[in-house]
């Protein structure tokens, strides 16, 4: 009888422990070990990688997004201007082909999720094109052309990509800046400053 009681208590302990470990990720409560600024009136969203709408992107980690105040406002100069950081486990290397493939999968999935009510004839195939940046090692520039699911028209986003690893950490940071505005537009100063002010540790 004593042995049976011990076995039951041990089983309950394992079940309870398993339930505690499998807590759901809460992006609002998660505290990043790095510093990525959040300017006044910008909004934040975080979720786990692998990405639900683009599971073919073979990374694990967290996506940390910064939306400009005018991101969803069609009349704003900041429309569709935002940035996101991939905080990835392990050492990740990348090149233009990998960036093109990953962002193609990302935005194809994003449009599919957010554009379910868009007529099929208004959905265009996502295209991506990137090259290495001349003035920054580990950086790339390019474009993403897709369906703007908020206006149901094609849109081309200019994009900057930065890659960094931090000493003593088995992590990789990939930072993406995006906007339909030309790279000379003032919105890029705000997006660039997010990366300039990024720190590996708080």
Short mmCIF file of C-alpha atoms in Angstrom, two decimals:
data_model
loop_
_atom_site.label_atom_id
_atom_site.label_comp_id
_atom_site.label_asym_id
_atom_site.label_seq_id
_atom_site.Cartn_x
_atom_site.Cartn_y
_atom_site.Cartn_z
CA UNK A 1 0.00 0.00 0.00
CA UNK A 2 2.83 2.39 0.89
CA UNK A 3 4.56 1.61 -2.41
CA UNK A 4 1.34 2.28 -4.33
CA UNK A 5 0.81 5.62 -2.55
CA UNK A 6 4.42 6.66 -3.30
CA UNK A 7 3.96 5.75 -6.97
CA UNK A 8 0.76 7.80 -7.20
CA UNK A 9 2.37 10.85 -5.58
CA UNK A 10 5.38 10.55 -7.90
CA UNK A 11 3.09 10.33 -10.95
CA UNK A 12 1.13 13.42 -9.87
CA UNK A 13 4.40 15.30 -9.33
CA UNK A 14 5.61 14.50 -12.84
CA UNK A 15 2.27 15.56 -14.35
CA UNK A 16 2.26 18.81 -12.38
CA UNK A 17 5.88 19.54 -13.33
CA UNK A 18 5.10 18.91 -17.00
CA UNK A 19 2.17 21.31 -16.88
CA UNK A 20 4.30 24.04 -15.29
CA UNK A 21 7.07 23.69 -17.88
CA UNK A 22 4.67 23.95 -20.84
CA UNK A 23 3.51 27.49 -20.07
CA UNK A 24 2.34 29.46 -23.09
CA UNK A 25 4.63 32.24 -24.32
CA UNK A 26 3.32 35.70 -23.44
CA UNK A 27 5.01 38.33 -25.59
CA UNK A 28 3.66 41.17 -23.42
CA UNK A 29 5.25 39.79 -20.25
CA UNK A 30 8.45 38.38 -21.74
CA UNK A 31 11.54 40.35 -20.66
CA UNK A 32 14.19 40.50 -23.36
CA UNK A 33 17.79 40.02 -22.18
CA UNK A 34 18.90 42.53 -24.85
CA UNK A 35 17.93 46.17 -25.37
CA UNK A 36 15.90 47.10 -28.45
CA UNK A 37 14.40 50.58 -27.94
CA UNK A 38 10.70 51.32 -28.17
CA UNK A 39 10.26 54.98 -29.23
CA UNK A 40 7.33 56.96 -27.90
CA UNK A 41 3.97 55.94 -29.41
CA UNK A 42 5.49 52.93 -31.21
CA UNK A 43 3.90 49.55 -30.49
CA UNK A 44 5.47 46.18 -29.75
CA UNK A 45 4.54 42.62 -30.65
CA UNK A 46 6.47 39.43 -29.87
CA UNK A 47 5.94 35.78 -30.77
CA UNK A 48 7.84 32.52 -30.96
CA UNK A 49 9.92 31.21 -33.84
CA UNK A 50 9.23 28.80 -35.64
CA UNK A 51 6.66 31.23 -37.02
CA UNK A 52 3.12 29.88 -37.19
CA UNK A 53 2.43 31.31 -40.65
CA UNK A 54 5.90 30.46 -42.04
CA UNK A 55 6.99 27.18 -40.40
CA UNK A 56 9.43 26.42 -43.23
CA UNK A 57 11.82 29.05 -41.84
CA UNK A 58 14.09 26.70 -39.93
CA UNK A 59 15.03 28.81 -36.90
CA UNK A 60 14.06 28.78 -33.23
CA UNK A 61 13.83 31.87 -31.05
CA UNK A 62 11.66 34.96 -30.70
CA UNK A 63 10.50 37.68 -33.08
CA UNK A 64 10.39 41.17 -31.53
CA UNK A 65 8.54 43.81 -33.62
CA UNK A 66 8.48 47.63 -33.47
CA UNK A 67 5.65 49.35 -35.34
CA UNK A 68 5.78 53.05 -36.18
CA UNK A 69 2.72 55.07 -35.01
CA UNK A 70 1.57 55.39 -38.63
CA UNK A 71 2.18 51.77 -39.63
CA UNK A 72 -1.47 50.97 -40.42
CA UNK A 73 -2.59 54.47 -41.45
CA UNK A 74 -2.84 54.69 -45.24
CA UNK A 75 -2.44 58.50 -45.28
CA UNK A 76 0.67 58.46 -43.08
CA UNK A 77 4.25 58.76 -44.32
CA UNK A 78 4.97 55.89 -41.90
CA UNK A 79 2.50 53.52 -43.55
CA UNK A 80 3.92 49.96 -43.59
CA UNK A 81 7.10 51.24 -41.90
CA UNK A 82 8.29 48.99 -39.13
CA UNK A 83 11.14 46.76 -37.96
CA UNK A 84 11.54 43.36 -36.40
CA UNK A 85 14.31 41.46 -34.67
CA UNK A 86 14.86 37.72 -34.82
CA UNK A 87 16.51 36.61 -31.56
CA UNK A 88 17.70 33.16 -32.60
CA UNK A 89 19.17 30.17 -30.82
CA UNK A 90 22.63 29.10 -31.92
CA UNK A 91 24.96 30.41 -34.59
CA UNK A 92 23.11 31.37 -37.76
CA UNK A 93 24.78 32.37 -41.00
CA UNK A 94 22.99 34.01 -43.88
CA UNK A 95 23.41 35.30 -47.41
CA UNK A 96 21.27 36.95 -50.07
CA UNK A 97 19.69 33.66 -51.19
CA UNK A 98 18.73 32.72 -47.63
CA UNK A 99 17.26 36.15 -46.91
CA UNK A 100 15.25 36.07 -50.13
CA UNK A 101 13.94 32.58 -49.38
CA UNK A 102 13.05 33.33 -45.74
CA UNK A 103 11.32 36.64 -46.44
CA UNK A 104 9.45 35.15 -49.37
CA UNK A 105 8.07 32.46 -47.06
CA UNK A 106 7.41 35.03 -44.32
CA UNK A 107 5.38 37.46 -46.42
CA UNK A 108 3.60 34.74 -48.39
CA UNK A 109 2.37 33.36 -45.07
CA UNK A 110 1.59 36.80 -43.67
CA UNK A 111 -0.58 37.71 -46.65
CA UNK A 112 -2.32 34.33 -46.51
CA UNK A 113 -3.23 34.83 -42.84
CA UNK A 114 -4.31 38.47 -43.13
CA UNK A 115 -5.79 38.38 -46.61
CA UNK A 116 -8.27 35.54 -46.34
CA UNK A 117 -11.11 37.73 -47.60
CA UNK A 118 -9.17 39.26 -50.50
CA UNK A 119 -10.33 38.07 -53.95
CA UNK A 120 -7.82 35.66 -55.48
CA UNK A 121 -7.23 37.91 -58.50
CA UNK A 122 -5.88 40.64 -56.20
CA UNK A 123 -3.26 38.38 -54.61
CA UNK A 124 0.13 38.64 -56.28
CA UNK A 125 3.07 36.27 -55.88
CA UNK A 126 5.59 37.53 -53.34
CA UNK A 127 9.00 38.40 -54.82
CA UNK A 128 12.19 39.24 -52.96
CA UNK A 129 15.53 40.57 -54.20
CA UNK A 130 18.58 41.36 -52.04
CA UNK A 131 22.25 42.30 -52.31
CA UNK A 132 25.05 42.83 -49.79
CA UNK A 133 25.33 46.35 -48.37
CA UNK A 134 28.46 48.16 -49.44
CA UNK A 135 29.00 50.13 -46.23
CA UNK A 136 28.32 47.56 -43.48
CA UNK A 137 29.69 44.02 -43.05
CA UNK A 138 26.94 41.50 -42.40
CA UNK A 139 24.25 43.80 -43.82
CA UNK A 140 21.99 43.55 -46.85
CA UNK A 141 19.52 45.73 -48.74
CA UNK A 142 16.67 44.72 -50.98
CA UNK A 143 12.96 44.72 -51.67
CA UNK A 144 9.86 42.68 -50.88
CA UNK A 145 6.95 42.97 -53.32
CA UNK A 146 3.63 41.57 -52.14
CA UNK A 147 -0.08 42.25 -51.72
CA UNK A 148 -0.82 45.04 -49.27
CA UNK A 149 -3.63 43.24 -47.46
CA UNK A 150 -4.83 46.48 -45.84
CA UNK A 151 -5.56 48.16 -49.21
CA UNK A 152 -5.70 45.04 -51.41
CA UNK A 153 -3.15 46.43 -53.86
CA UNK A 154 0.49 45.54 -54.66
CA UNK A 155 3.18 47.17 -52.52
CA UNK A 156 6.96 47.10 -52.58
CA UNK A 157 8.78 47.42 -49.27
CA UNK A 158 12.39 48.54 -49.21
CA UNK A 159 14.33 46.52 -46.66
CA UNK A 160 17.58 46.62 -44.71
CA UNK A 161 18.88 43.51 -42.95
CA UNK A 162 21.57 43.43 -40.23
CA UNK A 163 23.25 40.38 -38.69
CA UNK A 164 25.02 40.26 -35.32
CA UNK A 165 26.23 37.78 -32.73
CA UNK A 166 27.22 38.81 -29.22
CA UNK A 167 30.37 37.59 -27.40
CA UNK A 168 29.80 34.79 -24.92
CA UNK A 169 26.27 34.02 -26.13
CA UNK A 170 25.09 31.20 -28.34
CA UNK A 171 22.57 33.52 -29.98
CA UNK A 172 22.23 35.31 -33.31
CA UNK A 173 20.37 38.56 -33.98
CA UNK A 174 18.90 39.34 -37.40
CA UNK A 175 17.28 42.77 -37.63
CA UNK A 176 14.95 43.82 -40.46
CA UNK A 177 13.87 47.38 -41.31
CA UNK A 178 11.05 47.86 -43.82
CA UNK A 179 9.22 50.73 -45.46
CA UNK A 180 7.71 51.55 -48.86
CA UNK A 181 9.44 54.93 -48.58
CA UNK A 182 12.72 55.49 -50.50
CA UNK A 183 15.87 55.02 -48.44
CA UNK A 184 16.38 58.79 -48.46
CA UNK A 185 13.12 59.38 -46.57
CA UNK A 186 13.25 60.58 -42.95
CA UNK A 187 11.40 57.48 -41.67
CA UNK A 188 14.60 55.51 -42.19
CA UNK A 189 16.39 57.61 -39.59
CA UNK A 190 13.93 56.33 -36.96
CA UNK A 191 14.26 52.74 -38.16
CA UNK A 192 18.08 52.93 -38.34
CA UNK A 193 18.25 54.34 -34.81
CA UNK A 194 16.60 51.22 -33.42
CA UNK A 195 19.58 49.18 -34.59
CA UNK A 196 22.15 51.84 -33.71
CA UNK A 197 20.83 51.88 -30.12
CA UNK A 198 20.53 48.07 -29.87
CA UNK A 199 22.59 46.49 -27.07
CA UNK A 200 23.30 42.80 -26.50
CA UNK A 201 22.54 43.17 -22.79
CA UNK A 202 20.27 45.46 -20.85
#
